[in-house]
Coordinates of C-alpha atoms in Angstrom, one line a residue:
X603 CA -15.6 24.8 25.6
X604 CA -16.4 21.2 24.5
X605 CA -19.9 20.1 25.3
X606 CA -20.0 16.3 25.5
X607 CA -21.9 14.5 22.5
X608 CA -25.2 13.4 23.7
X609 CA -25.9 9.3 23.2
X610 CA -28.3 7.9 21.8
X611 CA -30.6 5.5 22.9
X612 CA -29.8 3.1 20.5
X613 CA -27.6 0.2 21.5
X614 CA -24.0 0.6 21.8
X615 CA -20.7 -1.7 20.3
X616 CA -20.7 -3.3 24.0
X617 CA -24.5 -4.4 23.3
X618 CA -24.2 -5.9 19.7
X619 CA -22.2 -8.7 17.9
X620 CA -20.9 -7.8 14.6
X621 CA -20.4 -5.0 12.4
X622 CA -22.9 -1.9 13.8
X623 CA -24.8 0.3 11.3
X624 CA -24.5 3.9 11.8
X625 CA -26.9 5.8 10.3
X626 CA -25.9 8.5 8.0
X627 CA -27.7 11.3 10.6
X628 CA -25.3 10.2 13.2
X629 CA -22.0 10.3 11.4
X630 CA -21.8 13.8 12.8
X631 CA -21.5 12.1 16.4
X632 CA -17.7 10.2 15.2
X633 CA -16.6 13.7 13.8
X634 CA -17.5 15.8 17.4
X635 CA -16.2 12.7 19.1
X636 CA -12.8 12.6 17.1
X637 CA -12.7 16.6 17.8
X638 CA -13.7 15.7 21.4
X639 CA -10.5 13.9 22.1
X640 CA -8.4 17.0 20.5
X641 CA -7.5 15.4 17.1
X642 CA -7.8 17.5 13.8
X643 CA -9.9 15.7 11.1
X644 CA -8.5 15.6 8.0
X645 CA -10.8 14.0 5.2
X646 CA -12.2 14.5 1.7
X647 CA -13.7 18.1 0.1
X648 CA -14.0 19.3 -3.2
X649 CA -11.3 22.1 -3.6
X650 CA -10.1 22.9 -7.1
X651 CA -12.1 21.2 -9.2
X652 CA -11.1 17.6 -7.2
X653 CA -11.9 16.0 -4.0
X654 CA -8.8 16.3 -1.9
X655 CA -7.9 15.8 1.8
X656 CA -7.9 18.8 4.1
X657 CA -9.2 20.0 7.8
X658 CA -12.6 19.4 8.1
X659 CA -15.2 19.8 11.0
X660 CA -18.6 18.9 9.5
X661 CA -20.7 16.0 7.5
X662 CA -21.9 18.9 5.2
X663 CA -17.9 19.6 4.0
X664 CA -17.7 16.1 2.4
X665 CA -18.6 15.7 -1.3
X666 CA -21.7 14.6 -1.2
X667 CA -23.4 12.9 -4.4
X668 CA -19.8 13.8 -6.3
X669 CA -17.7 10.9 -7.9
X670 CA -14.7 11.1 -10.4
X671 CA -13.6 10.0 -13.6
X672 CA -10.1 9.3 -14.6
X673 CA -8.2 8.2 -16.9
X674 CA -4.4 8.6 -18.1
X675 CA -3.7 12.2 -17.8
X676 CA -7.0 12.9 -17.1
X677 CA -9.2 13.7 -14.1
X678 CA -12.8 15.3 -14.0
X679 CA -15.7 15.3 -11.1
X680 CA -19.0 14.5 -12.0
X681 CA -22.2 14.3 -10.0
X682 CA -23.3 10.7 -9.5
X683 CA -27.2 10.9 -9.2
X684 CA -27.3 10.0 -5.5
X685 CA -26.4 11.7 -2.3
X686 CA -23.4 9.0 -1.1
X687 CA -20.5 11.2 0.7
X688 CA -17.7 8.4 -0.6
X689 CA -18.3 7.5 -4.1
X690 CA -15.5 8.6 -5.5
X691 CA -12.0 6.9 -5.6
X692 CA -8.6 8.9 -5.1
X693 CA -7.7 12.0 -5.5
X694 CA -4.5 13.9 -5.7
X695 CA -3.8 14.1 -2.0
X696 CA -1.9 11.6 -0.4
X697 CA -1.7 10.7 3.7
X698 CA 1.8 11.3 3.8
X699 CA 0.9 15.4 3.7
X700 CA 0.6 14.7 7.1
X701 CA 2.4 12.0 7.9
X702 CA 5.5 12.9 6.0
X703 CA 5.4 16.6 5.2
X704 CA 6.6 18.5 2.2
X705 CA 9.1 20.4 4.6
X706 CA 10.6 20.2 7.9
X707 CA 12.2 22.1 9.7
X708 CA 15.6 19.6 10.9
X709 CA 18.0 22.3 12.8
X710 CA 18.3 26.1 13.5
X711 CA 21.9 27.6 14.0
X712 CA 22.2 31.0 15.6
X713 CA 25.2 33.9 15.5
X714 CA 25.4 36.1 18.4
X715 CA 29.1 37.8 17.1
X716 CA 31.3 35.3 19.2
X717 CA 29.9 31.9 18.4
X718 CA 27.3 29.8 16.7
X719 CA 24.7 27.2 17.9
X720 CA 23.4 24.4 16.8
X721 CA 19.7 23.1 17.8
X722 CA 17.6 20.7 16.4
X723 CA 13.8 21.6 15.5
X724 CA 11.2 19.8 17.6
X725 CA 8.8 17.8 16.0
X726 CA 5.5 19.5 16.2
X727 CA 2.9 16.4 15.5
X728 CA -0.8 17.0 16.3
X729 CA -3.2 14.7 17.3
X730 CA -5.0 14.0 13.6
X731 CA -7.4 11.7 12.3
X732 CA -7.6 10.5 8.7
X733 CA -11.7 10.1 7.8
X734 CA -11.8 8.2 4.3
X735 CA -8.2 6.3 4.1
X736 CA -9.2 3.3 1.3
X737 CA -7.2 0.0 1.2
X738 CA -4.3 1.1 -1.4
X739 CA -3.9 4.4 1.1
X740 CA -3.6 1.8 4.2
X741 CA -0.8 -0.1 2.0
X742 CA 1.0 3.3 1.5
X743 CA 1.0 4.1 4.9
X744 CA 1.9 0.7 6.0
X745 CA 4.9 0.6 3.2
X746 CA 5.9 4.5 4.5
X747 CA 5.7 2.8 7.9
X748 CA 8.3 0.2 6.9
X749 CA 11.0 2.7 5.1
X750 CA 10.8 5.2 7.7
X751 CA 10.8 3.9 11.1
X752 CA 11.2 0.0 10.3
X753 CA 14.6 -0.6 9.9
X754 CA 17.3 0.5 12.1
X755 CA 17.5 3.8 10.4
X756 CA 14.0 5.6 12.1
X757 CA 12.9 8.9 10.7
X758 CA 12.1 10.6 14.7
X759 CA 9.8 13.1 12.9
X760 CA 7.8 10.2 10.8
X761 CA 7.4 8.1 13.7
X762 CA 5.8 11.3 16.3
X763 CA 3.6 12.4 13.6
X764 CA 2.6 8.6 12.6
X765 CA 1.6 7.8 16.8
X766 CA -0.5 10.7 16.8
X767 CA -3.0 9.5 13.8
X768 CA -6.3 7.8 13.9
X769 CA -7.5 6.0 10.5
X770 CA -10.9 6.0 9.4
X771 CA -10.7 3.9 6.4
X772 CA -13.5 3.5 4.0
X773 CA -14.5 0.3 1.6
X774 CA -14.7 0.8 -2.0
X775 CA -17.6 1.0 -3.6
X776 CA -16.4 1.9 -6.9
X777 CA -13.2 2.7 -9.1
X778 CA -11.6 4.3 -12.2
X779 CA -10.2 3.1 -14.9
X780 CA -6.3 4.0 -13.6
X781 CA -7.0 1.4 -10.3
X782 CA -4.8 -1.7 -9.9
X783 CA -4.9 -2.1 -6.5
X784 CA -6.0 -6.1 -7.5
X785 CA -2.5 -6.7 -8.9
X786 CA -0.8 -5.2 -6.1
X787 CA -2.5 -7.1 -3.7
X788 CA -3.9 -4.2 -1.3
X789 CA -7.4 -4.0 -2.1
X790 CA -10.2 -2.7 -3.2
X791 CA -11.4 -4.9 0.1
X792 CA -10.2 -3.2 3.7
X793 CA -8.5 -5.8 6.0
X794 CA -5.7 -3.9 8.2
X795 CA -4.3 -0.7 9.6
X796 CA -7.2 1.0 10.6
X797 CA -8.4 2.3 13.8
X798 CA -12.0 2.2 12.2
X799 CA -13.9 0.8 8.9
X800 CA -16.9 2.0 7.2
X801 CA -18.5 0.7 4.5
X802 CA -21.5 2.7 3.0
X803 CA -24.7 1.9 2.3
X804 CA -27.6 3.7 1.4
X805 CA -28.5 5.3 5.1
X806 CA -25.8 4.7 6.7
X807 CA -22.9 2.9 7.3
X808 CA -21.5 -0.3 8.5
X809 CA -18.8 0.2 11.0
X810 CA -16.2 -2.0 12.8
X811 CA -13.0 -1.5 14.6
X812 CA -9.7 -2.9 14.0
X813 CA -7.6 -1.5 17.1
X814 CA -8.2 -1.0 21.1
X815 CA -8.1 3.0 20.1
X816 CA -10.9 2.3 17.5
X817 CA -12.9 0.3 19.6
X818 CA -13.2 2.6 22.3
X819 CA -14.7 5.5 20.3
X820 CA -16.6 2.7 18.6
X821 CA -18.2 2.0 21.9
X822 CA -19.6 5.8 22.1
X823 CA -21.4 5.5 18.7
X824 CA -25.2 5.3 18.5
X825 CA -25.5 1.8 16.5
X826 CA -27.4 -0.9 15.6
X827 CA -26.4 -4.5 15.0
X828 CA -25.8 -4.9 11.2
X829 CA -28.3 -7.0 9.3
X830 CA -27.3 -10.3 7.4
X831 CA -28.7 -8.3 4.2
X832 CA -26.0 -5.2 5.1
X833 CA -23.9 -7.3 6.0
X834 CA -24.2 -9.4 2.5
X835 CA -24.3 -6.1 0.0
X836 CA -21.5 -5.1 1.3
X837 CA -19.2 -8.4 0.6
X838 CA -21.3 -8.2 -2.7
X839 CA -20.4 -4.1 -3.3
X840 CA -16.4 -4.9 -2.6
X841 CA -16.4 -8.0 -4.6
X842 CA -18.2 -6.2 -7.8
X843 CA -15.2 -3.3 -7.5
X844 CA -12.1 -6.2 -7.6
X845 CA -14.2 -8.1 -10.8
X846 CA -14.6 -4.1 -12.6
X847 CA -10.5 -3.3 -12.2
X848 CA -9.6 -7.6 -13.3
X849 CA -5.8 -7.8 -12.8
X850 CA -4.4 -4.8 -15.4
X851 CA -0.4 -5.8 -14.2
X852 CA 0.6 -9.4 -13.8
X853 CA 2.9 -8.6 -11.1
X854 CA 4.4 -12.5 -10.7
X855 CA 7.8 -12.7 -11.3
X856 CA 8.3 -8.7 -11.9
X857 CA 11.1 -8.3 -10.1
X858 CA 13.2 -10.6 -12.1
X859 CA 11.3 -9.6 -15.4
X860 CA 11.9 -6.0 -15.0
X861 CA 15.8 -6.1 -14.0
X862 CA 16.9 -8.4 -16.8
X863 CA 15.1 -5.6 -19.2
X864 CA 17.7 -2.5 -18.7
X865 CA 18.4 -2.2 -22.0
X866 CA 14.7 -2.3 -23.4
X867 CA 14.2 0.0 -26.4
X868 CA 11.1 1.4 -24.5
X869 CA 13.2 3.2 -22.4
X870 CA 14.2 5.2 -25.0
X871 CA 10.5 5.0 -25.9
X872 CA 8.6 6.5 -22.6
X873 CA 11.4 9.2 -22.5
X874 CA 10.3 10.6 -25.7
X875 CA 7.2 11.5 -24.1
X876 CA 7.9 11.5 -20.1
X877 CA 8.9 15.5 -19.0
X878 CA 10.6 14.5 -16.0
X879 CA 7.8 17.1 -13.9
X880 CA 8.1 14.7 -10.8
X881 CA 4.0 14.6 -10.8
X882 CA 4.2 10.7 -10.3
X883 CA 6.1 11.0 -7.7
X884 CA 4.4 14.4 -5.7
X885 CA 1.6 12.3 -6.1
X886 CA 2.7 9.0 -5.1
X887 CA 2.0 7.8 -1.6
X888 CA 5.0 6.2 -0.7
X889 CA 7.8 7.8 -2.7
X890 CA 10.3 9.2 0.0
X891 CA 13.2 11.0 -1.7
X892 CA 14.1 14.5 -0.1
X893 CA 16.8 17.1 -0.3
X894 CA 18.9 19.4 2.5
X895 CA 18.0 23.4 1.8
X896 CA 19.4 25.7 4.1
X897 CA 17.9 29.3 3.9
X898 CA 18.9 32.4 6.7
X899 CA 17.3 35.3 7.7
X900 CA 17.6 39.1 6.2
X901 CA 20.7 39.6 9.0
X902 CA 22.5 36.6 8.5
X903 CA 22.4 35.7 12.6
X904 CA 19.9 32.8 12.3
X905 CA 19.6 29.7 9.6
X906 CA 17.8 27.0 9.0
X907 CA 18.1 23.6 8.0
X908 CA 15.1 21.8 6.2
X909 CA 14.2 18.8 4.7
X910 CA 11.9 19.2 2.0
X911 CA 10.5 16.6 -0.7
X912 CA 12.4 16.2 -4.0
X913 CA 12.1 13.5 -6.8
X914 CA 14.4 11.5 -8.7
X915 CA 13.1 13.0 -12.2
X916 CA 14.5 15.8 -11.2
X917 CA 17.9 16.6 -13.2
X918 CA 20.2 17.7 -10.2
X919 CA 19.0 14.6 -8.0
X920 CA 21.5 12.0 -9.3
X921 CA 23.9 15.1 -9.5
X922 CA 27.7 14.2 -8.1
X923 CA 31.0 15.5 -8.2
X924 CA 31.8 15.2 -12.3
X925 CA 28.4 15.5 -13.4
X926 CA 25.2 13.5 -12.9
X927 CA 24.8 9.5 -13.2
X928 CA 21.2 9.5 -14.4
X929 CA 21.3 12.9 -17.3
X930 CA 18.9 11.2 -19.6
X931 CA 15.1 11.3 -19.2
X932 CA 15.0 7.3 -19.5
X933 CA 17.5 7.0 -17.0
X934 CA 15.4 8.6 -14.7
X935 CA 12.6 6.9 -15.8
X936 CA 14.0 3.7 -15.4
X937 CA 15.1 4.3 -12.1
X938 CA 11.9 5.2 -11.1
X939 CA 10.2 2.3 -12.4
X940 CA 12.5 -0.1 -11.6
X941 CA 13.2 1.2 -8.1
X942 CA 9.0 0.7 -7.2
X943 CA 8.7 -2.6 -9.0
X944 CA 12.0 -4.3 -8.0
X945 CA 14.8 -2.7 -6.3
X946 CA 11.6 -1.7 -3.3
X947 CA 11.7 -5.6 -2.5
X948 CA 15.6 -6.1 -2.2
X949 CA 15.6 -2.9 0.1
X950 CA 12.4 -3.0 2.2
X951 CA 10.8 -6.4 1.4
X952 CA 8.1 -5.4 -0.2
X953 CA 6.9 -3.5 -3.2
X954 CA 7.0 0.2 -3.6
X955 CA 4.0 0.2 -5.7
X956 CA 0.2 0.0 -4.1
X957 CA -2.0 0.2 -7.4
X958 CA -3.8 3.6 -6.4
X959 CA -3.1 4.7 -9.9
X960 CA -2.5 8.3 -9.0
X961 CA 0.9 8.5 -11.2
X962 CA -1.2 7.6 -14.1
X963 CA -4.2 10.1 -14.0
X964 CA -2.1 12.7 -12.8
X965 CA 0.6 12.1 -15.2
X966 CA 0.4 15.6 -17.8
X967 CA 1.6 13.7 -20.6
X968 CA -0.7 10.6 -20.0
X969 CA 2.3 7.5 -19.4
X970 CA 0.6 4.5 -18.2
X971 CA 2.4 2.9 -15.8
X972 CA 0.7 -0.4 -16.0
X973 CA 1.5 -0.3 -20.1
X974 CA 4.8 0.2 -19.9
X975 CA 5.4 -2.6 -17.5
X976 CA 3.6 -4.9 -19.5
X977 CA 5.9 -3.8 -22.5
X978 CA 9.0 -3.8 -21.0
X979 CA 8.6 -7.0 -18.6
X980 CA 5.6 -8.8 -20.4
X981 CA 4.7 -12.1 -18.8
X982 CA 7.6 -14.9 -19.8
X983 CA 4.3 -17.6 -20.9
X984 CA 5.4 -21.0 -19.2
X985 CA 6.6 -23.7 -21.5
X986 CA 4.2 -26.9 -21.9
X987 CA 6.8 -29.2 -19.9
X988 CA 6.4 -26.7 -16.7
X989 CA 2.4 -27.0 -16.9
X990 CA 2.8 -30.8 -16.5
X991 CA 2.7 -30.9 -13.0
X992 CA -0.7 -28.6 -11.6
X993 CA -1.4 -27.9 -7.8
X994 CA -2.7 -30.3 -5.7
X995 CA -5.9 -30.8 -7.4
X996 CA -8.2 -31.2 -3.9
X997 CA -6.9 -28.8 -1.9
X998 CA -4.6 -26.0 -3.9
X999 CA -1.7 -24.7 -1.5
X1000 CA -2.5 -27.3 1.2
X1001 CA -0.5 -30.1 2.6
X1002 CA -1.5 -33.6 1.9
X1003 CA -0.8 -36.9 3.4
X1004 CA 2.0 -39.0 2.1
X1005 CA 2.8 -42.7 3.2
X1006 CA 6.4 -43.8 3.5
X1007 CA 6.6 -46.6 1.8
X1008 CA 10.6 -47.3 1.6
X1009 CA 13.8 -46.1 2.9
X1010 CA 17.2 -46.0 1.7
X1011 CA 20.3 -45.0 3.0
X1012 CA 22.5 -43.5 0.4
X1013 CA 25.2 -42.1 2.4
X1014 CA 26.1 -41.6 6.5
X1015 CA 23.8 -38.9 5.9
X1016 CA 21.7 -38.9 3.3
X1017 CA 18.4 -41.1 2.5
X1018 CA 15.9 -41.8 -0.2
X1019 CA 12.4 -41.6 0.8
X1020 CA 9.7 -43.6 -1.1
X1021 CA 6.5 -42.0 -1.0
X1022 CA 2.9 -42.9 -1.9
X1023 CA -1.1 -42.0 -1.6
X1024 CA -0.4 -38.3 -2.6
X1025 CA -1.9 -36.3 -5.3
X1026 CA -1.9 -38.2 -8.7
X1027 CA -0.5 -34.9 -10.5
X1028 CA 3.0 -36.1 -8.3
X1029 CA 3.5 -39.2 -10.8
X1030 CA 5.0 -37.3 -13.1
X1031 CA 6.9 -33.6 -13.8
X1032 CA 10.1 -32.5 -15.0
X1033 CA 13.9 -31.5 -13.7
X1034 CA 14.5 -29.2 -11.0
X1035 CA 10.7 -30.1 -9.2
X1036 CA 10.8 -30.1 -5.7
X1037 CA 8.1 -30.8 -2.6
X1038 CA 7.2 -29.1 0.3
X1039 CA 7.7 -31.4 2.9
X1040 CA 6.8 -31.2 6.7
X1041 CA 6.2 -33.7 9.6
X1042 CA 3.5 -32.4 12.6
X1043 CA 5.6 -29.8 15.2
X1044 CA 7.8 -29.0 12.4
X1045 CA 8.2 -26.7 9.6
X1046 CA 8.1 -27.9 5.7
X1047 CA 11.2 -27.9 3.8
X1048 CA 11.8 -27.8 -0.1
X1049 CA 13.5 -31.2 -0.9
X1050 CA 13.8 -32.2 -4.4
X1051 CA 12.1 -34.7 -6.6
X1052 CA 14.8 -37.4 -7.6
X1053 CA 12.5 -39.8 -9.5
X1054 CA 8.7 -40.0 -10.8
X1055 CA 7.2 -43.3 -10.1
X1056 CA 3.7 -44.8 -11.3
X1057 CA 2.2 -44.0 -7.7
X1058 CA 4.3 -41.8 -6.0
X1059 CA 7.7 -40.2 -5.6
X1060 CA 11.4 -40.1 -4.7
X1061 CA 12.8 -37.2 -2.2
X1062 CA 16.5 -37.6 -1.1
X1063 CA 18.3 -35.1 1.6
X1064 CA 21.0 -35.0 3.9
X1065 CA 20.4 -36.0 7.6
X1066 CA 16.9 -37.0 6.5
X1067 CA 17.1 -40.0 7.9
X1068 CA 17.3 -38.1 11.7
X1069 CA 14.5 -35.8 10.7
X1070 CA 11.8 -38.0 9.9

């Protein structure tokens, strides 16, 4: 039986505006209500000598006062000196244990003597709830979201077991050496895909929601309204952690950087030392490569179908009628590299990559993902006739007013634009420049800079003179 969790008589989500503290006596009440409405909770314990993600049921099975250090190839707990449950950063678990398991079960075909049947395996997907989920994890999930279920090619057995999960997620308060998340754009700070947020302070915790699902169990917590002070540390705490990991990966341009490098030396380089384990990639949370096994049972009458996970390091993965396309280490390598970095973006519009660093620490030979990248696609530095012309100097990525000045028709369908009063930084540049361009109700459009003048600029385009 399920007795229902007693509330408190401190005010409720309904009777605050704001974040809500939770104090760190009552996070027992969000783990019995998660249990209350049937979900498993899955979130951080020390097993092994490292925090990882498993079933949990209780505030006492989280690691208290534990953190971690890591480095390439390296990993070690240590105890921090205070009694915080979430002041560590990542550990070798990934989400997608869940989400996206190591095995599954696709179809079972039977032999009664006469004939054999085909049916497929029904997805078995409990209600779960992920307690500690940080920014790079939500990225993961959101890019595992994108592969699997969408495009017009849906993974049925992702998508059950993805509906059926509540997120937790948890700020950062601090980070390893191996974290990039900055250059990758998905953290350290929380902003989306999560049901619920928590940020810890000493005492408790400041919560909000981020969905209708979250706010309706935020609604049964016992909470008070955040202070300013709470409410300020905490933008303080986040900020600190992106300032410690800087920007390790300058990640402009990568795509294009990366590609035009197949033929690097440092592929040859990284091989010498990579062993093709598939560690990165076990540990990665959004690599998605599996393989078809069928296995039967001692008679013969029954088999199975599975899907299981399997990585491109491994030798027979690129393995084809003739032989294999990718035999060398570096090929694999490459692949790898090049697939998370570049090829992600062409196939899924977006990167493969989410900075957690979990490749790198758990890497047995030590590689460092964010060194090779920086070797083999360094930075091309800009040239000093491309640093002529600088952002708008008042207001950087923002539209300012122009004044047209003159008009001239150059064709039936093309006219020269005069322009004036904009940014002084637009009186001068270099060929191939263009400007954003917009009028109010519509939407801006690239249109090229045909000459610099003292106060202004030229744009020419067909059918401009209709548009504007």
């Amino acid at each position: 039986m399920v007795m229902p969790v007693p509330r408190s008589p401190r005010a409720g989500r309904a009777a605050i505006e704001g974040p809500g503290f939770l104090a760190l006596a009552d996070l027992q009440v969000l783990f019995d209500l998660l249990r209350e409405d049937g979900r498993r909770l899955i979130g951080p314990t020390v097993a092994d000598g490292s925090i990882v993600y498993d079933d949990i049921s209780s505030v006492d099975q989280l690691p208290r006062g534990m953190g971690d250090e890591q480095s390439p190839g390296r990993y070690r707990l240590r105890r921090r000196g205070d009694e915080r449950l979430f002041g560590y950063v990542v550990g070798p678990t990934a989400w997608k244990k869940w989400t996206f398991p190591s095995v599954i079960p696709l179809t079972r075909s039977t032999h009664d003597g006469h004939k054999v049947t085909f049916e497929p395996e029904q997805a078995i997907a409990p209600k779960l709830a992920f307690l500690g989920a940080r920014a790079c994890e939500l990225a993961a999930l959101a890019v595992q979201d994108r592969v699997l279920i969408g495009t017009e090619f849906i993974d049925p057995d992702y998508m059950v077991r993805r509906a059926n999960v509540f997120v937790v997620s948890v700020q950062c308060t601090t980070s390893a050496s191996t974290c990039f998340c900055t250059s990758m754009g998905t953290g350290p700070e929380v902003t989306e895909g999560f049901d619920l947020s928590l940020t810890e302070l000493d005492g408790g915790f400041l919560v909000d929601a981020g969905t209708p699902a979250g706010r309706a169990v935020l609604e049964r917590l016992p909470l008070r309204a955040a202070t300013a002070a709470e409410q300020y540390g905490v933008a303080a705490t986040v900020a600190a952690v992106r300032a410690r990991i800087g920007d390790p990966v300058p990640t402009n341009g990568i795509h294009d950087r990366l590609l035009a490098q197949l033929d690097h030396p440092r592929w040859a380089q990284v091989a010498e030392r990579c062993i093709t384990c598939g560690n990165c990639t076990l540990a990665c949370p959004t690599c998605f490569c599996t393989t078809l096994t069928q296995t039967t049972d001692m008679t013969g009458d029954t088999a199975v179908a599975s899907r299981s996970w399997d990585s491109c390091f491994s030798p027979g993965f690129a393995k084809v009628a003739g032989g294999s396309f990718r035999a060398r280490p570096r090929d694999r390598y490459r692949q790898w590299l090049t697939h998370k970095f570049a090829t992600w973006w062409d196939q899924f519009g977006t990167s493969g990559c989410v900075g957690c660093g979990r490749c790198i620490t758990w890497c047995p030979v030590g590689i460092d993902v964010r060194d090779e990248l920086n070797a083999i696609a360094p930075p091309v530095p800009l040239s000093p006739e491309s640093r002529l012309v600088e952002p708008v100097a008042a207001t950087p990525n923002d539209f300012v007013t122009a004044r047209v000045i003159n008009t001239k028709a150059e064709t039936a369908d093309t006219t020269t634009l005069t322009l004036t009063g904009g940014d002084p930084a637009f009186s001068h540049g270099s060929t191939g420049q263009f400007a954003m361009v917009s009028l109010p109700g519509f939407p801006p459009l690239p249109i090229s800079i045909s000459r610099f003048l003292p106060d202004g600029i030229e744009i020419g385009r067909a059918s401009c003179r209709e548009r504007v």
